[in-house]
CSV table of C-alpha atoms in Angstrom, one decimal:
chain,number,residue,atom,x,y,z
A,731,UNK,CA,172.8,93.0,129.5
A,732,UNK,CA,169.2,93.1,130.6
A,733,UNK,CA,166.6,92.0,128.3
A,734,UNK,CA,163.1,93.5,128.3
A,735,UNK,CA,160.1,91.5,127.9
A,736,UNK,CA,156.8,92.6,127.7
A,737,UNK,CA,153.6,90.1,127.6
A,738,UNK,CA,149.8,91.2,128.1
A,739,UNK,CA,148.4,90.7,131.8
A,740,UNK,CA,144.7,91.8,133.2
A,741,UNK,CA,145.7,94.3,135.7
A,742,UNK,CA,142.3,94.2,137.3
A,743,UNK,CA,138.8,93.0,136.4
A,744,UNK,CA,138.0,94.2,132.9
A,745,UNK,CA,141.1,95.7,132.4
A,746,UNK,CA,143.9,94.8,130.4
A,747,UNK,CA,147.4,96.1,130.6
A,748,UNK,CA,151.1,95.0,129.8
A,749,UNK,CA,153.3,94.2,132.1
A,750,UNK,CA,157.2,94.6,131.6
A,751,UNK,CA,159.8,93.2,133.0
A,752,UNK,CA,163.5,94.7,132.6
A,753,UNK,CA,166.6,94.5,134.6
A,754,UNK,CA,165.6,94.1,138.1
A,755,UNK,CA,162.3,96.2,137.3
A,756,UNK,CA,158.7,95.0,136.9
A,757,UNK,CA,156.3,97.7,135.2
A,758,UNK,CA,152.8,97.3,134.4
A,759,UNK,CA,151.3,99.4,132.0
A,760,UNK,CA,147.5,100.4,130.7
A,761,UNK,CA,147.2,99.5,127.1
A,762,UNK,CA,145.0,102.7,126.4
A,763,UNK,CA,147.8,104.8,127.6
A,764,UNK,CA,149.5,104.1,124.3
A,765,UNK,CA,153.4,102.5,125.5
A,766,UNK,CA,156.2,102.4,123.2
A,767,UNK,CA,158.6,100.3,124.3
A,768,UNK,CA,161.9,100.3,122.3
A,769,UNK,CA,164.1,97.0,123.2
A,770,UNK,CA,167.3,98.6,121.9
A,771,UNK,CA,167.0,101.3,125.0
A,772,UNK,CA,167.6,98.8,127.3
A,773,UNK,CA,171.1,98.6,126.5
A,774,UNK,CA,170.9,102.7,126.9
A,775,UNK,CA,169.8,102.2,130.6
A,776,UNK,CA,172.3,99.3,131.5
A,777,UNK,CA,174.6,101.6,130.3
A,778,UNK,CA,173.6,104.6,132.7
A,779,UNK,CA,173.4,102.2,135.8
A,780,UNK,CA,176.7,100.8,135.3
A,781,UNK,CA,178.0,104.3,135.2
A,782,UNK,CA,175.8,106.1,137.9
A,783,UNK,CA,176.6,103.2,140.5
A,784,UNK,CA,180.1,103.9,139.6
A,785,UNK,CA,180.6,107.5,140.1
A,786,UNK,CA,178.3,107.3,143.2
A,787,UNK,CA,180.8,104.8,144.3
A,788,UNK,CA,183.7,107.3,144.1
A,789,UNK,CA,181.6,110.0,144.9
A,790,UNK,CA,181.2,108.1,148.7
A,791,UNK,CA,184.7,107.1,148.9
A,792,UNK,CA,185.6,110.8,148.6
A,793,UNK,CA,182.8,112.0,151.2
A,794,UNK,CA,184.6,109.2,153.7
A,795,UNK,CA,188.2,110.0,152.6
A,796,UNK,CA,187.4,114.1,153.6
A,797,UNK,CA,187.3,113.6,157.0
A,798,UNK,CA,186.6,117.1,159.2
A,799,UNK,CA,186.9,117.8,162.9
A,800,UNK,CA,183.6,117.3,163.9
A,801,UNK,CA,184.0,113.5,162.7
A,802,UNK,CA,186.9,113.1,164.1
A,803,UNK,CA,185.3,114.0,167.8
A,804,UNK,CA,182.6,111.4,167.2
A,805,UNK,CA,185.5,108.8,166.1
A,806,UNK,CA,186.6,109.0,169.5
A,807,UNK,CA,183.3,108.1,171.0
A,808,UNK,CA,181.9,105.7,168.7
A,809,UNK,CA,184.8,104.6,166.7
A,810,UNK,CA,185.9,104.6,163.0
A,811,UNK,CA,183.9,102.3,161.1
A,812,UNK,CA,180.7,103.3,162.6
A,813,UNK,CA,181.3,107.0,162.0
A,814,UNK,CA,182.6,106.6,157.9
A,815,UNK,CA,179.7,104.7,157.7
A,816,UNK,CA,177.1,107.6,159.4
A,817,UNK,CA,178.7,110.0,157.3
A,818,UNK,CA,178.7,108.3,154.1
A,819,UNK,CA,175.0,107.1,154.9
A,820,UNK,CA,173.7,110.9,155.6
A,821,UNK,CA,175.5,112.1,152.1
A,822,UNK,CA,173.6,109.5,150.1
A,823,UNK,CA,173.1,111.1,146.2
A,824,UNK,CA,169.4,112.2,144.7
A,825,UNK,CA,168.9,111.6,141.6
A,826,UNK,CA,166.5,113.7,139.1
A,827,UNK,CA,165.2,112.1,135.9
A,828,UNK,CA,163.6,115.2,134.8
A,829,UNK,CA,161.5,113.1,131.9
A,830,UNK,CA,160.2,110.1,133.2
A,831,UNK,CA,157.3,109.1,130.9
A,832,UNK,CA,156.4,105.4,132.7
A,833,UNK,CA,159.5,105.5,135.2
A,834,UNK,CA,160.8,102.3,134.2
A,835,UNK,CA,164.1,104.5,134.1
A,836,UNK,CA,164.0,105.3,137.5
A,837,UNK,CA,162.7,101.9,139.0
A,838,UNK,CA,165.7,100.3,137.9
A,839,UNK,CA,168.2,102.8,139.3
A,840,UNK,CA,166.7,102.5,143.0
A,841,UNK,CA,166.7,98.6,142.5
A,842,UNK,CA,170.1,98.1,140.6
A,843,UNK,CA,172.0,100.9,142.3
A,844,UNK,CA,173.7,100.0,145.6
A,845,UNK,CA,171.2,100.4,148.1
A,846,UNK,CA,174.0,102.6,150.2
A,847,UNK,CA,174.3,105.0,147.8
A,848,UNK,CA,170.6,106.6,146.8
A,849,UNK,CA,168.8,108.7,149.3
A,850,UNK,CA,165.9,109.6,146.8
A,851,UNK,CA,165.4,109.8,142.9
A,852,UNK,CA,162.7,112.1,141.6
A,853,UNK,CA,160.9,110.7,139.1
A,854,UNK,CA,159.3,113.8,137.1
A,855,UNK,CA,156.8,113.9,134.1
A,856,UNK,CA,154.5,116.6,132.6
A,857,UNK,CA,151.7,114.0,131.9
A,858,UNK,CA,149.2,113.5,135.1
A,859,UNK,CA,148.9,109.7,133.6
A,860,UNK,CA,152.6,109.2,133.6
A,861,UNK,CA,152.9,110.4,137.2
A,862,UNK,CA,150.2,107.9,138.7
A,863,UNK,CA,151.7,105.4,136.4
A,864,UNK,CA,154.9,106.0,138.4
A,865,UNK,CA,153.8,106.0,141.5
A,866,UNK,CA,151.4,102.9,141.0
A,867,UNK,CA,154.8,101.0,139.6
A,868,UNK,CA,157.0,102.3,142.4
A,869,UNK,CA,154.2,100.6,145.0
A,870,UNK,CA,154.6,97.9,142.7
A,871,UNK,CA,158.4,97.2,142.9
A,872,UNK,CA,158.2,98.4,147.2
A,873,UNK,CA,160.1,101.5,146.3
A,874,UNK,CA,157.1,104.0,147.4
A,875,UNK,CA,159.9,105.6,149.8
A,876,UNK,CA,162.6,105.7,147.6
A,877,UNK,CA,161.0,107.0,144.6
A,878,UNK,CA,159.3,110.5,144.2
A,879,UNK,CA,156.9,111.0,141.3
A,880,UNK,CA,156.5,115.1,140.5
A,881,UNK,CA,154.3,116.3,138.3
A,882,UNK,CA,156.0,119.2,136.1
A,883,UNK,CA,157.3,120.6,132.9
A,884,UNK,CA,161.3,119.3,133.2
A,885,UNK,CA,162.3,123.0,132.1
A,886,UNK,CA,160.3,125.0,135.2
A,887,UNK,CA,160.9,122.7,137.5
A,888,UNK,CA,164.7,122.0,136.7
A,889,UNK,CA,165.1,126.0,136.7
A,890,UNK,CA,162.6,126.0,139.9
A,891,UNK,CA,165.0,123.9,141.9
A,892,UNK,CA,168.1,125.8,141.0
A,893,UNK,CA,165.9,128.9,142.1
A,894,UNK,CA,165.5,127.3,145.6
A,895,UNK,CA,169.5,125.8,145.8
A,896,UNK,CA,168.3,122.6,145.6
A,897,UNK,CA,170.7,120.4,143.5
A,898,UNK,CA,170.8,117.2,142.3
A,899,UNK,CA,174.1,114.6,142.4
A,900,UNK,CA,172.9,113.3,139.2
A,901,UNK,CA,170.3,114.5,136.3
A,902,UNK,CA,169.7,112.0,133.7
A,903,UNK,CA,167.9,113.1,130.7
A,904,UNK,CA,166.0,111.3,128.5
A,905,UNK,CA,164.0,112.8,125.9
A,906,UNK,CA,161.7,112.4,123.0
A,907,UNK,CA,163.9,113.3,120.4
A,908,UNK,CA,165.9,116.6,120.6
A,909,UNK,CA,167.6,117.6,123.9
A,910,UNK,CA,169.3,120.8,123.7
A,911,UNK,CA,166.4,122.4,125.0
A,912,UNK,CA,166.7,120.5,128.3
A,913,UNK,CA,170.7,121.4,128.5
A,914,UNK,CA,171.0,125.0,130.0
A,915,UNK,CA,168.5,124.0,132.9
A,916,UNK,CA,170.3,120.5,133.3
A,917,UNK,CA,173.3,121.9,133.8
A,918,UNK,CA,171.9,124.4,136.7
A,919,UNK,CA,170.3,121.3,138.3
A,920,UNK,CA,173.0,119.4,138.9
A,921,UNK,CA,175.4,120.0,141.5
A,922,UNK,CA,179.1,121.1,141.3
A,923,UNK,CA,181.8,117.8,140.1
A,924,UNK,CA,177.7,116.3,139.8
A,925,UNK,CA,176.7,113.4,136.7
A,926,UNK,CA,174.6,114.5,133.7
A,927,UNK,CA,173.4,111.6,131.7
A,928,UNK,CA,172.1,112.6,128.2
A,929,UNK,CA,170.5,110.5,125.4
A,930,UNK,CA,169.5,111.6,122.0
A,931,UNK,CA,167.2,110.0,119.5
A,932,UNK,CA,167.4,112.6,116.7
A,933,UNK,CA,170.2,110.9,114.6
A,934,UNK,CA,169.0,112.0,111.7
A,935,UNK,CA,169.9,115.5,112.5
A,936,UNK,CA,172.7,114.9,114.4
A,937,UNK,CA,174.2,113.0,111.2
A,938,UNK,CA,173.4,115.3,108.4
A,939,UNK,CA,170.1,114.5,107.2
A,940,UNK,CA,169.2,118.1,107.9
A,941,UNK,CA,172.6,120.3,109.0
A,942,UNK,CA,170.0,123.7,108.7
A,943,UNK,CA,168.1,122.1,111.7
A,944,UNK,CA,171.0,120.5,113.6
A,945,UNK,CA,172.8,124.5,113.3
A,946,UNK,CA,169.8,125.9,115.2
A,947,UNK,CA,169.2,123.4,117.5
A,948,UNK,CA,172.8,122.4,118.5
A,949,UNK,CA,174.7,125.1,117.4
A,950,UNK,CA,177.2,123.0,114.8
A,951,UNK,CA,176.8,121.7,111.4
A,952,UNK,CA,176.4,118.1,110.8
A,953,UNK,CA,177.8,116.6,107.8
A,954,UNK,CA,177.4,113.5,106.0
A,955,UNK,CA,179.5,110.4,106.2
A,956,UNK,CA,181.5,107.3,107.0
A,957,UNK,CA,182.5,109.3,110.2
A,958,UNK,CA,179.2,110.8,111.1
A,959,UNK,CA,177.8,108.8,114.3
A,960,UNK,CA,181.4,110.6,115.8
A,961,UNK,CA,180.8,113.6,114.4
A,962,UNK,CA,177.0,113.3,116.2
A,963,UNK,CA,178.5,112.8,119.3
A,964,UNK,CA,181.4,115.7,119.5
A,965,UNK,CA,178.5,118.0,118.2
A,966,UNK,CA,176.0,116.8,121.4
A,967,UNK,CA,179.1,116.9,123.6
A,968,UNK,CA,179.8,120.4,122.5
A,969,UNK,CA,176.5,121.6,123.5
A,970,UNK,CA,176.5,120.1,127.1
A,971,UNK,CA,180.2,122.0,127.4
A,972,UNK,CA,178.8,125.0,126.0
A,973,UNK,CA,176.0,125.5,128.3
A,974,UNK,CA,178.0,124.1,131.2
A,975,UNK,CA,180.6,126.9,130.3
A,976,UNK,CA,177.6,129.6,130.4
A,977,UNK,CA,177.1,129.0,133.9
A,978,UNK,CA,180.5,128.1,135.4
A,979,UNK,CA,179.3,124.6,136.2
């Protein structure tokens, strides 16, 4: 497990800043720009690379093991290995976090992921802060050409990209709070047999604090007791299948 650790730097003359380092990822950060940093996350993003670089894994083995004609002409010419290889390479996954905040989320994926595997993983926040925040710590980790920052609200520009059929292999969402909002235009972003990562801070509905709220937002009512992280689950998992249902996905 990677462990995050955040100490105060000067990031130029004048002007301090924090810099944090987690995983493979190096961040630094304004103080004025007000950072939370929550340690226990960290296991929450260990948990999505292990999973993404897994299903990317099988997601190339499958691209290779589909072999078509056209391949099979070049195989002849150039040989086996080389041509897997080619076709596996030009299939490499995008990835969309739709809410990217200081894009520590995505900096890990393009460092920890196989290399192989990523072509490009948009890194999108509504804040014009956020976004030059990404983009300064891509620079900063050498991942300016792996790493798009987009400047957007998640919902438009998740239903914006289904719009133009452009899909995405995997969408990981990671909100402030409540994330039912972001479902029905996650599921339309993703492609077909794609991977939608979701996390969900709002225990406190989600467990029966507040089953009035948790029946608007998610749809279910949330009850109190010994079972209730379980019951939080199922009802969040319900959602995602119920808004996948509405569009076929």
């Amino acid at each position: 497990m990677a462990r995050g650790q955040l100490r105060e730097i000067e990031l130029s003359p004048g002007v301090e800043g924090l810099e944090l380092t987690e995983g493979a990822a190096k961040v630094h950060l304004k103080k004025d720009q007000g950072v939370f940093y929550n340690p226990v996350q960290c296991f929450n993003r260990d948990i999505s690379t292990a999973v993404i670089n897994e299903y990317l894994r099988e997601r190339r083995d499958f691209i290779i093991q589909n072999v078509n004609l056209n391949l099979l002409a070049a195989v002849y010419t150039y040989g086996l290995c080389y041509c897997l290889q080619k076709k596996a390479w030009e299939h490499r996954a995008t990835i969309l976090e739709a809410l990217a905040a200081s894009g520590l989320r995505s900096i890990r994926y393009a460092l920890e992921l196989d290399d192989d595997l990523v072509k490009e993983i948009v890194a999108n926040d509504i804040s014009k802060s956020a976004v030059e925040s990404i983009r300064l710590n891509a620079d900063l980790n050498g991942l300016g050409d792996k790493i798009r920052p987009n400047l957007g609200d998640a919902v438009l520009y998740m239903y914006q990209c289904r719009a133009e059929g452009r899909y995405f292999d995997v969408v990981d969402l990671d909100p402030y709070g409540c994330a039912a909002k972001f479902l029905d235009p996650a599921v339309q972003a993703v492609q077909n047999g794609g991977l939608l990562c979701v996390t969900a801070t709002d225990m406190a509905i989600l467990c029966g604090n507040t089953p009035e709220t948790c029946r608007a937002k998610y749809g279910s009512v949330s009850l109190r007791g010994k079972f209730c992280h379980e019951m939080a689950l199922r009802i969040l998992l319900f959602s995602i299948e119920s808004a996948a249902n509405r569009h076929g996905r």
